[in-house]
Amino acid sequence: MSKVLRRKMVEELAEKLKGQGNMVLVDANGLTGNQTVELRKVLREDKLRLRLVKNSVALHTFKKLGIVGFDGSLSGMSALIYGGDPLALAKKLVAYREKHQKPQVKAAYIEGKSMPASAIDQLSKLPGREEMLAQIL
């Protein structure tokens, strides 16, 4: 890949990720096209996005944005899930993974902090906003 093309891809990805405090890097190896489309559809319900990323482009993008913690996880086929509510992200991803046994979480960046992959499982077990409001009322 030429440097010009890689720079353009880094700029494009950086623009999409700017201001995103919640990201999860997953292993996309073994996901079929239909599974990827289904996962995107499930994530879109909560305004979350899935993007397959080239590891070198992702590495340069993370460095540009000052995001640390993903460097050691960028190997093999990778996809980045990003967007709004971290609880919704964790719940949707874990529910999909229980159904299909894929994708495995490589690393997480939640609320601006690097987290281990196991944090997504723990986060998915917390009650959602609506459930917490119902408990209070």
N, CA, C and O atoms as CSV, one atom per row, in Angstrom:
chain,resi,resn,atom,element,x,y,z
A,1,MET,N,N,0.851,-1.170,0.000
A,1,MET,CA,C,0.000,0.000,0.000
A,1,MET,C,C,0.898,1.234,0.000
A,1,MET,O,O,1.882,1.304,0.736
A,2,SER,N,N,0.552,2.171,-0.810
A,2,SER,CA,C,1.353,3.390,-0.895
A,2,SER,C,C,1.137,4.250,0.352
A,2,SER,O,O,0.105,4.165,1.017
A,3,LYS,N,N,2.127,5.068,0.646
A,3,LYS,CA,C,2.038,5.939,1.817
A,3,LYS,C,C,0.902,6.943,1.680
A,3,LYS,O,O,0.243,7.283,2.663
A,4,VAL,N,N,0.677,7.415,0.465
A,4,VAL,CA,C,-0.387,8.390,0.235
A,4,VAL,C,C,-1.748,7.766,0.550
A,4,VAL,O,O,-2.588,8.386,1.203
A,5,LEU,N,N,-1.953,6.546,0.084
A,5,LEU,CA,C,-3.218,5.853,0.329
A,5,LEU,C,C,-3.385,5.562,1.821
A,5,LEU,O,O,-4.467,5.749,2.377
A,6,ARG,N,N,-2.308,5.103,2.465
A,6,ARG,CA,C,-2.391,4.808,3.893
A,6,ARG,C,C,-2.698,6.078,4.692
A,6,ARG,O,O,-3.502,6.040,5.623
A,7,ARG,N,N,-2.070,7.191,4.340
A,7,ARG,CA,C,-2.339,8.460,5.042
A,7,ARG,C,C,-3.802,8.871,4.891
A,7,ARG,O,O,-4.430,9.338,5.841
A,8,LYS,N,N,-4.332,8.689,3.685
A,8,LYS,CA,C,-5.736,9.027,3.440
A,8,LYS,C,C,-6.649,8.137,4.283
A,8,LYS,O,O,-7.625,8.621,4.857
A,9,MET,N,N,-6.340,6.842,4.363
A,9,MET,CA,C,-7.140,5.919,5.164
A,9,MET,C,C,-7.048,6.264,6.651
A,9,MET,O,O,-8.043,6.181,7.372
A,10,VAL,N,N,-5.855,6.649,7.108
A,10,VAL,CA,C,-5.671,7.042,8.507
A,10,VAL,C,C,-6.486,8.291,8.810
A,10,VAL,O,O,-7.144,8.369,9.847
A,11,GLU,N,N,-6.444,9.270,7.906
A,11,GLU,CA,C,-7.213,10.508,8.100
A,11,GLU,C,C,-8.709,10.218,8.183
A,11,GLU,O,O,-9.410,10.765,9.034
A,12,GLU,N,N,-9.189,9.350,7.289
A,12,GLU,CA,C,-10.613,9.013,7.264
A,12,GLU,C,C,-11.039,8.314,8.547
A,12,GLU,O,O,-12.071,8.653,9.127
A,13,LEU,N,N,-10.247,7.334,8.997
A,13,LEU,CA,C,-10.584,6.619,10.221
A,13,LEU,C,C,-10.480,7.539,11.435
A,13,LEU,O,O,-11.313,7.473,12.339
A,14,ALA,N,N,-9.469,8.390,11.457
A,14,ALA,CA,C,-9.304,9.327,12.579
A,14,ALA,C,C,-10.494,10.276,12.673
A,14,ALA,O,O,-10.938,10.608,13.772
A,15,GLU,N,N,-11.007,10.709,11.534
A,15,GLU,CA,C,-12.169,11.602,11.516
A,15,GLU,C,C,-13.394,10.912,12.116
A,15,GLU,O,O,-14.153,11.527,12.865
A,16,LYS,N,N,-13.583,9.634,11.785
A,16,LYS,CA,C,-14.731,8.888,12.317
A,16,LYS,C,C,-14.596,8.618,13.812
A,16,LYS,O,O,-15.592,8.592,14.535
A,17,LEU,N,N,-13.362,8.419,14.275
A,17,LEU,CA,C,-13.140,8.051,15.678
A,17,LEU,C,C,-12.923,9.246,16.595
A,17,LEU,O,O,-12.904,9.099,17.817
A,18,LYS,N,N,-12.760,10.428,16.012
A,18,LYS,CA,C,-12.518,11.619,16.826
A,18,LYS,C,C,-13.705,11.827,17.770
A,18,LYS,O,O,-14.857,11.878,17.338
A,19,GLY,N,N,-13.407,11.945,19.046
A,19,GLY,CA,C,-14.446,12.166,20.030
A,19,GLY,C,C,-15.127,10.897,20.524
A,19,GLY,O,O,-16.003,10.958,21.387
A,20,GLN,N,N,-14.731,9.749,19.985
A,20,GLN,CA,C,-15.318,8.487,20.438
A,20,GLN,C,C,-14.568,8.014,21.674
A,20,GLN,O,O,-13.355,7.809,21.621
A,21,GLY,N,N,-15.259,7.842,22.761
A,21,GLY,CA,C,-14.632,7.378,23.993
A,21,GLY,C,C,-14.798,5.892,24.216
A,21,GLY,O,O,-14.224,5.335,25.152
A,22,ASN,N,N,-15.585,5.236,23.359
A,22,ASN,CA,C,-15.882,3.818,23.542
A,22,ASN,C,C,-15.569,3.057,22.261
A,22,ASN,O,O,-16.197,3.268,21.224
A,23,MET,N,N,-14.584,2.167,22.357
A,23,MET,CA,C,-14.194,1.349,21.215
A,23,MET,C,C,-13.806,-0.033,21.696
A,23,MET,O,O,-13.241,-0.192,22.778
A,24,VAL,N,N,-14.111,-1.022,20.891
A,24,VAL,CA,C,-13.709,-2.388,21.191
A,24,VAL,C,C,-13.077,-2.967,19.937
A,24,VAL,O,O,-13.656,-2.903,18.853
A,25,LEU,N,N,-11.891,-3.532,20.089
A,25,LEU,CA,C,-11.204,-4.190,18.992
A,25,LEU,C,C,-11.500,-5.679,19.095
A,25,LEU,O,O,-11.243,-6.297,20.128
A,26,VAL,N,N,-12.036,-6.252,18.031
A,26,VAL,CA,C,-12.402,-7.665,18.039
A,26,VAL,C,C,-11.678,-8.413,16.930
A,26,VAL,O,O,-11.205,-7.821,15.960
A,27,ASP,N,N,-11.603,-9.736,17.099
A,27,ASP,CA,C,-10.990,-10.609,16.109
A,27,ASP,C,C,-12.044,-10.933,15.060
A,27,ASP,O,O,-13.045,-11.580,15.366
A,28,ALA,N,N,-11.831,-10.493,13.839
A,28,ALA,CA,C,-12.800,-10.719,12.768
A,28,ALA,C,C,-12.526,-12.000,12.005
A,28,ALA,O,O,-13.249,-12.326,11.063
A,29,ASN,N,N,-11.492,-12.731,12.397
A,29,ASN,CA,C,-11.144,-13.968,11.719
A,29,ASN,C,C,-12.262,-14.999,11.893
A,29,ASN,O,O,-12.679,-15.280,13.017
A,30,GLY,N,N,-12.734,-15.546,10.811
A,30,GLY,CA,C,-13.780,-16.558,10.863
A,30,GLY,C,C,-15.186,-16.017,10.725
A,30,GLY,O,O,-16.127,-16.796,10.573
A,31,LEU,N,N,-15.358,-14.711,10.772
A,31,LEU,CA,C,-16.685,-14.130,10.555
A,31,LEU,C,C,-16.994,-14.168,9.060
A,31,LEU,O,O,-16.205,-13.688,8.247
A,32,THR,N,N,-18.122,-14.729,8.708
A,32,THR,CA,C,-18.521,-14.740,7.302
A,32,THR,C,C,-19.123,-13.387,6.940
A,32,THR,O,O,-19.383,-12.558,7.813
A,33,GLY,N,N,-19.333,-13.178,5.680
A,33,GLY,CA,C,-19.957,-11.935,5.226
A,33,GLY,C,C,-21.335,-11.755,5.819
A,33,GLY,O,O,-21.694,-10.659,6.251
A,34,ASN,N,N,-22.115,-12.830,5.843
A,34,ASN,CA,C,-23.473,-12.748,6.398
A,34,ASN,C,C,-23.455,-12.453,7.891
A,34,ASN,O,O,-24.292,-11.697,8.384
A,35,GLN,N,N,-22.503,-13.043,8.617
A,35,GLN,CA,C,-22.399,-12.777,10.054
A,35,GLN,C,C,-22.006,-11.330,10.314
A,35,GLN,O,O,-22.498,-10.708,11.256
A,36,THR,N,N,-21.124,-10.798,9.484
A,36,THR,CA,C,-20.710,-9.404,9.633
A,36,THR,C,C,-21.883,-8.467,9.390
A,36,THR,O,O,-22.070,-7.493,10.119
A,37,VAL,N,N,-22.668,-8.762,8.368
A,37,VAL,CA,C,-23.843,-7.940,8.064
A,37,VAL,C,C,-24.845,-8.016,9.223
A,37,VAL,O,O,-25.416,-7.001,9.621
A,38,GLU,N,N,-25.051,-9.214,9.758
A,38,GLU,CA,C,-25.978,-9.394,10.879
A,38,GLU,C,C,-25.492,-8.643,12.125
A,38,GLU,O,O,-26.285,-8.006,12.819
A,39,LEU,N,N,-24.185,-8.721,12.404
A,39,LEU,CA,C,-23.626,-8.012,13.556
A,39,LEU,C,C,-23.766,-6.510,13.378
A,39,LEU,O,O,-24.101,-5.805,14.330
A,40,ARG,N,N,-23.518,-6.015,12.186
A,40,ARG,CA,C,-23.677,-4.577,11.928
A,40,ARG,C,C,-25.121,-4.143,12.157
A,40,ARG,O,O,-25.375,-3.077,12.718
A,41,LYS,N,N,-26.058,-4.972,11.722
A,41,LYS,CA,C,-27.480,-4.654,11.884
A,41,LYS,C,C,-27.851,-4.589,13.367
A,41,LYS,O,O,-28.570,-3.687,13.797
A,42,VAL,N,N,-27.354,-5.554,14.141
A,42,VAL,CA,C,-27.627,-5.589,15.581
A,42,VAL,C,C,-27.030,-4.360,16.266
A,42,VAL,O,O,-27.666,-3.755,17.129
A,43,LEU,N,N,-25.817,-3.996,15.883
A,43,LEU,CA,C,-25.146,-2.855,16.502
A,43,LEU,C,C,-25.794,-1.530,16.119
A,43,LEU,O,O,-25.862,-0.607,16.931
A,44,ARG,N,N,-26.267,-1.440,14.886
A,44,ARG,CA,C,-26.871,-0.201,14.398
A,44,ARG,C,C,-28.114,0.187,15.192
A,44,ARG,O,O,-28.463,1.366,15.253
A,45,GLU,N,N,-28.790,-0.794,15.804
A,45,GLU,CA,C,-29.984,-0.509,16.601
A,45,GLU,C,C,-29.672,0.474,17.738
A,45,GLU,O,O,-30.535,1.252,18.146
A,46,ASP,N,N,-28.436,0.434,18.245
A,46,ASP,CA,C,-28.025,1.325,19.328
A,46,ASP,C,C,-26.992,2.359,18.869
A,46,ASP,O,O,-26.192,2.853,19.663
A,47,LYS,N,N,-27.028,2.671,17.579
A,47,LYS,CA,C,-26.137,3.684,16.998
A,47,LYS,C,C,-24.665,3.343,17.199
A,47,LYS,O,O,-23.843,4.227,17.442
A,48,LEU,N,N,-24.337,2.061,17.098
A,48,LEU,CA,C,-22.962,1.584,17.168
A,48,LEU,C,C,-22.524,1.206,15.763
A,48,LEU,O,O,-23.352,0.864,14.919
A,49,ARG,N,N,-21.240,1.266,15.518
A,49,ARG,CA,C,-20.705,0.965,14.187
A,49,ARG,C,C,-19.620,-0.085,14.272
A,49,ARG,O,O,-18.877,-0.149,15.252
A,50,LEU,N,N,-19.532,-0.913,13.232
A,50,LEU,CA,C,-18.485,-1.910,13.094
A,50,LEU,C,C,-17.710,-1.590,11.827
A,50,LEU,O,O,-18.291,-1.347,10.770
A,51,ARG,N,N,-16.402,-1.594,11.951
A,51,ARG,CA,C,-15.572,-1.315,10.782
A,51,ARG,C,C,-14.382,-2.264,10.779
A,51,ARG,O,O,-13.629,-2.330,11.751
A,52,LEU,N,N,-14.216,-2.997,9.685
A,52,LEU,CA,C,-13.027,-3.818,9.520
A,52,LEU,C,C,-11.858,-2.886,9.275
A,52,LEU,O,O,-11.962,-1.947,8.486
A,53,VAL,N,N,-10.746,-3.138,9.946
A,53,VAL,CA,C,-9.617,-2.231,9.845
A,53,VAL,C,C,-8.347,-2.985,9.481
A,53,VAL,O,O,-8.133,-4.123,9.899
A,54,LYS,N,N,-7.530,-2.333,8.709
A,54,LYS,CA,C,-6.196,-2.834,8.420
A,54,LYS,C,C,-5.350,-2.477,9.639
A,54,LYS,O,O,-5.378,-1.337,10.104
A,55,ASN,N,N,-4.603,-3.443,10.154
A,55,ASN,CA,C,-3.876,-3.245,11.403
A,55,ASN,C,C,-2.914,-2.060,11.355
A,55,ASN,O,O,-2.835,-1.294,12.315
A,56,SER,N,N,-2.187,-1.900,10.258
A,56,SER,CA,C,-1.232,-0.787,10.184
A,56,SER,C,C,-1.958,0.553,10.169
A,56,SER,O,O,-1.486,1.520,10.768
A,57,VAL,N,N,-3.093,0.620,9.495
A,57,VAL,CA,C,-3.884,1.860,9.466
A,57,VAL,C,C,-4.437,2.144,10.861
A,57,VAL,O,O,-4.411,3.286,11.319
A,58,ALA,N,N,-4.933,1.116,11.529
A,58,ALA,CA,C,-5.459,1.290,12.882
A,58,ALA,C,C,-4.361,1.758,13.833
A,58,ALA,O,O,-4.592,2.641,14.659
A,59,LEU,N,N,-3.179,1.176,13.723
A,59,LEU,CA,C,-2.068,1.561,14.593
A,59,LEU,C,C,-1.706,3.035,14.418
A,59,LEU,O,O,-1.542,3.758,15.401
A,60,HIS,N,N,-1.582,3.477,13.171
A,60,HIS,CA,C,-1.268,4.884,12.907
A,60,HIS,C,C,-2.389,5.810,13.384
A,60,HIS,O,O,-2.127,6.899,13.894
A,61,THR,N,N,-3.633,5.373,13.216
A,61,THR,CA,C,-4.783,6.175,13.655
A,61,THR,C,C,-4.792,6.321,15.173
A,61,THR,O,O,-4.995,7.419,15.692
A,62,PHE,N,N,-4.573,5.221,15.883
A,62,PHE,CA,C,-4.565,5.271,17.343
A,62,PHE,C,C,-3.446,6.166,17.854
A,62,PHE,O,O,-3.632,6.910,18.816
A,63,LYS,N,N,-2.289,6.095,17.215
A,63,LYS,CA,C,-1.176,6.978,17.615
A,63,LYS,C,C,-1.543,8.432,17.379
A,63,LYS,O,O,-1.249,9.298,18.204
A,64,LYS,N,N,-2.184,8.696,16.252
A,64,LYS,CA,C,-2.574,10.068,15.921
A,64,LYS,C,C,-3.575,10.620,16.934
A,64,LYS,O,O,-3.513,11.795,17.295
A,65,LEU,N,N,-4.501,9.767,17.394
A,65,LEU,CA,C,-5.531,10.201,18.344
A,65,LEU,C,C,-5.075,10.112,19.803
A,65,LEU,O,O,-5.783,10.557,20.706
A,66,GLY,N,N,-3.900,9.541,20.026
A,66,GLY,CA,C,-3.384,9.415,21.386
A,66,GLY,C,C,-4.018,8.286,22.175
A,66,GLY,O,O,-4.050,8.325,23.405
A,67,ILE,N,N,-4.519,7.291,21.480
A,67,ILE,CA,C,-5.156,6.145,22.136
A,67,ILE,C,C,-4.096,5.063,22.343
A,67,ILE,O,O,-3.442,4.632,21.394
A,68,VAL,N,N,-3.936,4.636,23.579
A,68,VAL,CA,C,-2.959,3.596,23.893
A,68,VAL,C,C,-3.681,2.341,24.366
A,68,VAL,O,O,-4.826,2.399,24.814
A,69,GLY,N,N,-2.998,1.210,24.259
A,69,GLY,CA,C,-3.563,-0.045,24.752
A,69,GLY,C,C,-3.933,-1.026,23.668
A,69,GLY,O,O,-4.176,-2.197,23.961
A,70,PHE,N,N,-3.985,-0.588,22.418
A,70,PHE,CA,C,-4.353,-1.495,21.329
A,70,PHE,C,C,-3.144,-2.048,20.578
A,70,PHE,O,O,-3.289,-2.962,19.767
A,71,ASP,N,N,-1.954,-1.505,20.838
A,71,ASP,CA,C,-0.773,-1.869,20.059
A,71,ASP,C,C,-0.524,-3.383,20.020
A,71,ASP,O,O,-0.300,-3.943,18.947
A,72,GLY,N,N,-0.562,-4.036,21.164
A,72,GLY,CA,C,-0.286,-5.470,21.232
A,72,GLY,C,C,-1.406,-6.335,20.699
A,72,GLY,O,O,-1.215,-7.535,20.501
A,73,SER,N,N,-2.552,-5.765,20.465
A,73,SER,CA,C,-3.719,-6.529,20.019
A,73,SER,C,C,-3.928,-6.485,18.514
A,73,SER,O,O,-4.816,-7.159,17.992
A,74,LEU,N,N,-3.137,-5.717,17.826
A,74,LEU,CA,C,-3.326,-5.555,16.380
A,74,LEU,C,C,-2.575,-6.635,15.611
A,74,LEU,O,O,-1.478,-6.413,15.100
A,75,SER,N,N,-3.193,-7.807,15.544
A,75,SER,CA,C,-2.654,-8.905,14.752
A,75,SER,C,C,-3.826,-9.700,14.208
A,75,SER,O,O,-4.893,-9.742,14.820
A,76,GLY,N,N,-3.631,-10.319,13.077
A,76,GLY,CA,C,-4.722,-11.059,12.452
A,76,GLY,C,C,-5.771,-10.105,11.911
A,76,GLY,O,O,-5.542,-8.900,11.810
A,77,MET,N,N,-6.924,-10.658,11.565
A,77,MET,CA,C,-8.023,-9.820,11.056
A,77,MET,C,C,-8.680,-9.100,12.230
A,77,MET,O,O,-9.046,-9.720,13.229
A,78,SER,N,N,-8.822,-7.795,12.097
A,78,SER,CA,C,-9.379,-7.001,13.189
A,78,SER,C,C,-10.566,-6.174,12.715
A,78,SER,O,O,-10.631,-5.733,11.568
A,79,ALA,N,N,-11.492,-5.983,13.632
A,79,ALA,CA,C,-12.625,-5.097,13.392
A,79,ALA,C,C,-12.762,-4.202,14.608
A,79,ALA,O,O,-12.462,-4.610,15.730
A,80,LEU,N,N,-13.211,-2.996,14.381
A,80,LEU,CA,C,-13.363,-2.018,15.440
A,80,LEU,C,C,-14.847,-1.700,15.591
A,80,LEU,O,O,-15.517,-1.331,14.626
A,81,ILE,N,N,-15.344,-1.845,16.804
A,81,ILE,CA,C,-16.731,-1.484,17.108
A,81,ILE,C,C,-16.657,-0.221,17.955
A,81,ILE,O,O,-15.948,-0.183,18.961
A,82,TYR,N,N,-17.388,0.812,17.548
A,82,TYR,CA,C,-17.318,2.078,18.262
A,82,TYR,C,C,-18.677,2.752,18.262
A,82,TYR,O,O,-19.554,2.436,17.458
A,83,GLY,N,N,-18.823,3.681,19.179
A,83,GLY,CA,C,-20.055,4.449,19.226
A,83,GLY,C,C,-20.514,4.710,20.636
A,83,GLY,O,O,-19.795,4.460,21.604
A,84,GLY,N,N,-21.709,5.211,20.733
A,84,GLY,CA,C,-22.374,5.698,21.926
A,84,GLY,C,C,-22.161,5.024,23.253
A,84,GLY,O,O,-21.072,5.093,23.824
A,85,ASP,N,N,-23.177,4.381,23.743
A,85,ASP,CA,C,-23.247,3.859,25.099
A,85,ASP,C,C,-22.363,2.625,25.270
A,85,ASP,O,O,-22.526,1.652,24.533
A,86,PRO,N,N,-21.424,2.642,26.233
A,86,PRO,CA,C,-20.560,1.478,26.430
A,86,PRO,C,C,-21.316,0.253,26.926
A,86,PRO,O,O,-20.937,-0.878,26.624
A,87,LEU,N,N,-22.389,0.479,27.692
A,87,LEU,CA,C,-23.182,-0.640,28.184
A,87,LEU,C,C,-23.893,-1.347,27.034
A,87,LEU,O,O,-23.906,-2.576,26.967
A,88,ALA,N,N,-24.477,-0.575,26.140
A,88,ALA,CA,C,-25.149,-1.157,24.978
A,88,ALA,C,C,-24.150,-1.887,24.103
A,88,ALA,O,O,-24.443,-2.968,23.593
A,89,LEU,N,N,-22.975,-1.307,23.926
A,89,LEU,CA,C,-21.936,-1.940,23.127
A,89,LEU,C,C,-21.571,-3.302,23.715
A,89,LEU,O,O,-21.508,-4.298,22.994
A,90,ALA,N,N,-21.334,-3.340,25.017
A,90,ALA,CA,C,-20.950,-4.589,25.679
A,90,ALA,C,C,-22.067,-5.622,25.617
A,90,ALA,O,O,-21.816,-6.790,25.317
A,91,LYS,N,N,-23.299,-5.203,25.898
A,91,LYS,CA,C,-24.419,-6.144,25.898
A,91,LYS,C,C,-24.671,-6.729,24.503
A,91,LYS,O,O,-24.879,-7.934,24.366
A,92,LYS,N,N,-24.653,-5.893,23.485
A,92,LYS,CA,C,-24.891,-6.368,22.117
A,92,LYS,C,C,-23.782,-7.320,21.671
A,92,LYS,O,O,-24.052,-8.356,21.064
A,93,LEU,N,N,-22.544,-6.963,21.973
A,93,LEU,CA,C,-21.414,-7.786,21.552
A,93,LEU,C,C,-21.412,-9.135,22.254
A,93,LEU,O,O,-21.197,-10.163,21.612
A,94,VAL,N,N,-21.645,-9.148,23.547
A,94,VAL,CA,C,-21.650,-10.406,24.304
A,94,VAL,C,C,-22.831,-11.278,23.877
A,94,VAL,O,O,-22.674,-12.493,23.755
A,95,ALA,N,N,-23.997,-10.697,23.649
A,95,ALA,CA,C,-25.160,-11.463,23.201
A,95,ALA,C,C,-24.888,-12.094,21.836
A,95,ALA,O,O,-25.224,-13.256,21.609
A,96,TYR,N,N,-24.286,-11.337,20.940
A,96,TYR,CA,C,-23.960,-11.867,19.611
A,96,TYR,C,C,-22.915,-12.973,19.716
A,96,TYR,O,O,-23.010,-13.995,19.036
A,97,ARG,N,N,-21.921,-12.762,20.571
A,97,ARG,CA,C,-20.867,-13.765,20.736
A,97,ARG,C,C,-21.402,-15.057,21.340
A,97,ARG,O,O,-20.949,-16.141,20.973
A,98,GLU,N,N,-22.360,-14.961,22.262
A,98,GLU,CA,C,-22.961,-16.166,22.842
A,98,GLU,C,C,-23.709,-16.971,21.789
A,98,GLU,O,O,-23.738,-18.201,21.837
A,99,LYS,N,N,-24.305,-16.277,20.853
A,99,LYS,CA,C,-25.076,-16.933,19.794
A,99,LYS,C,C,-24.171,-17.577,18.739
A,99,LYS,O,O,-24.461,-18.674,18.262
A,100,HIS,N,N,-23.070,-16.896,18.371
A,100,HIS,CA,C,-22.236,-17.348,17.254
A,100,HIS,C,C,-20.821,-17.766,17.643
A,100,HIS,O,O,-20.078,-18.241,16.784
A,101,GLN,N,N,-20.425,-17.609,18.895
A,101,GLN,CA,C,-19.080,-17.899,19.381
A,101,GLN,C,C,-18.012,-17.020,18.721
A,101,GLN,O,O,-16.820,-17.304,18.841
A,102,LYS,N,N,-18.410,-16.000,18.053
A,102,LYS,CA,C,-17.505,-15.044,17.411
A,102,LYS,C,C,-18.155,-13.685,17.514
A,102,LYS,O,O,-19.380,-13.632,17.613
A,103,PRO,N,N,-17.460,-12.626,17.500
A,103,PRO,CA,C,-16.007,-12.424,17.517
A,103,PRO,C,C,-15.475,-12.358,18.941
A,103,PRO,O,O,-16.205,-12.025,19.874
A,104,GLN,N,N,-14.210,-12.674,19.094
A,104,GLN,CA,C,-13.545,-12.579,20.390
A,104,GLN,C,C,-12.994,-11.167,20.564
A,104,GLN,O,O,-12.476,-10.569,19.621
A,105,VAL,N,N,-13.112,-10.655,21.761
A,105,VAL,CA,C,-12.627,-9.304,22.058
A,105,VAL,C,C,-11.116,-9.354,22.241
A,105,VAL,O,O,-10.596,-10.208,22.959
A,106,LYS,N,N,-10.412,-8.428,21.583
A,106,LYS,CA,C,-8.960,-8.323,21.728
A,106,LYS,C,C,-8.593,-7.269,22.767
A,106,LYS,O,O,-7.724,-7.497,23.608
A,107,ALA,N,N,-9.249,-6.128,22.711
A,107,ALA,CA,C,-8.958,-5.022,23.633
A,107,ALA,C,C,-10.148,-4.070,23.648
A,107,ALA,O,O,-10.987,-4.085,22.747
A,108,ALA,N,N,-10.204,-3.250,24.680
A,108,ALA,CA,C,-11.313,-2.304,24.806
A,108,ALA,C,C,-10.793,-0.941,25.255
A,108,ALA,O,O,-9.772,-0.833,25.934
A,109,TYR,N,N,-11.516,0.078,24.859
A,109,TYR,CA,C,-11.224,1.467,25.236
A,109,TYR,C,C,-12.575,2.055,25.638
A,109,TYR,O,O,-13.361,2.474,24.788
A,110,ILE,N,N,-12.833,2.081,26.942
A,110,ILE,CA,C,-14.139,2.482,27.455
A,110,ILE,C,C,-14.007,3.769,28.252
A,110,ILE,O,O,-13.156,3.890,29.133
A,111,GLU,N,N,-14.873,4.737,27.922
A,111,GLU,CA,C,-14.876,6.046,28.593
A,111,GLU,C,C,-13.477,6.675,28.611
A,111,GLU,O,O,-13.077,7.299,29.594
A,112,GLY,N,N,-12.745,6.497,27.510
A,112,GLY,CA,C,-11.436,7.126,27.381
A,112,GLY,C,C,-10.304,6.408,28.081
A,112,GLY,O,O,-9.207,6.956,28.188
A,113,LYS,N,N,-10.543,5.179,28.568
A,113,LYS,CA,C,-9.500,4.426,29.272
A,113,LYS,C,C,-9.335,3.045,28.644
A,113,LYS,O,O,-10.310,2.388,28.280
A,114,SER,N,N,-8.091,2.629,28.527
A,114,SER,CA,C,-7.788,1.310,27.994
A,114,SER,C,C,-8.190,0.249,29.018
A,114,SER,O,O,-7.887,0.377,30.204
A,115,MET,N,N,-8.869,-0.795,28.556
A,115,MET,CA,C,-9.349,-1.859,29.438
A,115,MET,C,C,-8.970,-3.216,28.853
A,115,MET,O,O,-8.776,-3.338,27.643
A,116,PRO,N,N,-8.863,-4.239,29.706
A,116,PRO,CA,C,-8.626,-5.584,29.181
A,116,PRO,C,C,-9.895,-6.119,28.516
A,116,PRO,O,O,-10.989,-5.595,28.727
A,117,ALA,N,N,-9.733,-7.149,27.726
A,117,ALA,CA,C,-10.866,-7.733,27.008
A,117,ALA,C,C,-11.945,-8.238,27.972
A,117,ALA,O,O,-13.133,-8.197,27.650
A,118,SER,N,N,-11.539,-8.706,29.134
A,118,SER,CA,C,-12.507,-9.243,30.106
A,118,SER,C,C,-13.455,-8.162,30.640
A,118,SER,O,O,-14.521,-8.484,31.165
A,119,ALA,N,N,-13.082,-6.902,30.513
A,119,ALA,CA,C,-13.934,-5.815,30.997
A,119,ALA,C,C,-15.262,-5.771,30.254
A,119,ALA,O,O,-16.269,-5.344,30.820
A,120,ILE,N,N,-15.283,-6.203,29.002
A,120,ILE,CA,C,-16.520,-6.199,28.215
A,120,ILE,C,C,-17.521,-7.187,28.809
A,120,ILE,O,O,-18.710,-6.882,28.898
A,121,ASP,N,N,-17.051,-8.372,29.217
A,121,ASP,CA,C,-17.950,-9.348,29.845
A,121,ASP,C,C,-18.518,-8.807,31.149
A,121,ASP,O,O,-19.707,-8.964,31.427
A,122,GLN,N,N,-17.671,-8.174,31.945
A,122,GLN,CA,C,-18.126,-7.612,33.218
A,122,GLN,C,C,-19.112,-6.477,32.991
A,122,GLN,O,O,-20.112,-6.365,33.699
A,123,LEU,N,N,-18.832,-5.639,32.008
A,123,LEU,CA,C,-19.693,-4.505,31.700
A,123,LEU,C,C,-21.067,-4.970,31.207
A,123,LEU,O,O,-22.084,-4.340,31.497
A,124,SER,N,N,-21.086,-6.068,30.466
A,124,SER,CA,C,-22.358,-6.558,29.910
A,124,SER,C,C,-23.308,-7.067,30.987
A,124,SER,O,O,-24.512,-7.164,30.752
A,125,LYS,N,N,-22.786,-7.389,32.154
A,125,LYS,CA,C,-23.622,-7.914,33.240
A,125,LYS,C,C,-24.268,-6.817,34.076
A,125,LYS,O,O,-25.143,-7.094,34.897
A,126,LEU,N,N,-23.839,-5.566,33.870
A,126,LEU,CA,C,-24.428,-4.457,34.614
A,126,LEU,C,C,-25.819,-4.145,34.069
A,126,LEU,O,O,-26.076,-4.354,32.883
A,127,PRO,N,N,-26.714,-3.652,34.912
A,127,PRO,CA,C,-28.037,-3.273,34.412
A,127,PRO,C,C,-27.947,-2.036,33.526
A,127,PRO,O,O,-27.104,-1.165,33.739
A,128,GLY,N,N,-28.818,-1.971,32.540
A,128,GLY,CA,C,-28.871,-0.835,31.630
A,128,GLY,C,C,-29.522,0.374,32.279
A,128,GLY,O,O,-30.027,0.291,33.398
A,129,ARG,N,N,-29.510,1.484,31.581
A,129,ARG,CA,C,-30.060,2.737,32.103
A,129,ARG,C,C,-31.537,2.583,32.459
A,129,ARG,O,O,-31.973,3.011,33.528
A,130,GLU,N,N,-32.302,1.972,31.560
A,130,GLU,CA,C,-33.737,1.802,31.794
A,130,GLU,C,C,-33.995,0.904,33.008
A,130,GLU,O,O,-34.900,1.167,33.801
A,131,GLU,N,N,-33.184,-0.170,33.148
A,131,GLU,CA,C,-33.350,-1.080,34.277
A,131,GLU,C,C,-33.024,-0.368,35.593
A,131,GLU,O,O,-33.699,-0.575,36.601
A,132,MET,N,N,-31.993,0.464,35.574
A,132,MET,CA,C,-31.639,1.194,36.795
A,132,MET,C,C,-32.714,2.195,37.177
A,132,MET,O,O,-33.035,2.337,38.357
A,133,LEU,N,N,-33.279,2.892,36.193
A,133,LEU,CA,C,-34.364,3.833,36.477
A,133,LEU,C,C,-35.588,3.105,37.015
A,133,LEU,O,O,-36.260,3.609,37.915
A,134,ALA,N,N,-35.882,1.938,36.481
A,134,ALA,CA,C,-37.014,1.161,36.965
A,134,ALA,C,C,-36.801,0.716,38.408
A,134,ALA,O,O,-37.751,0.677,39.191
A,135,GLN,N,N,-35.551,0.377,38.768
A,135,GLN,CA,C,-35.267,-0.025,40.139
A,135,GLN,C,C,-35.427,1.143,41.107
A,135,GLN,O,O,-35.872,0.960,42.240
A,136,ILE,N,N,-35.064,2.342,40.658
A,136,ILE,CA,C,-35.168,3.510,41.524
A,136,ILE,C,C,-36.628,3.874,41.760
A,136,ILE,O,O,-37.026,4.199,42.879
A,137,LEU,N,N,-37.424,3.816,40.685
A,137,LEU,CA,C,-38.838,4.171,40.801
A,137,LEU,C,C,-39.592,2.981,41.290
A,137,LEU,O,O,-40.809,3.049,41.464
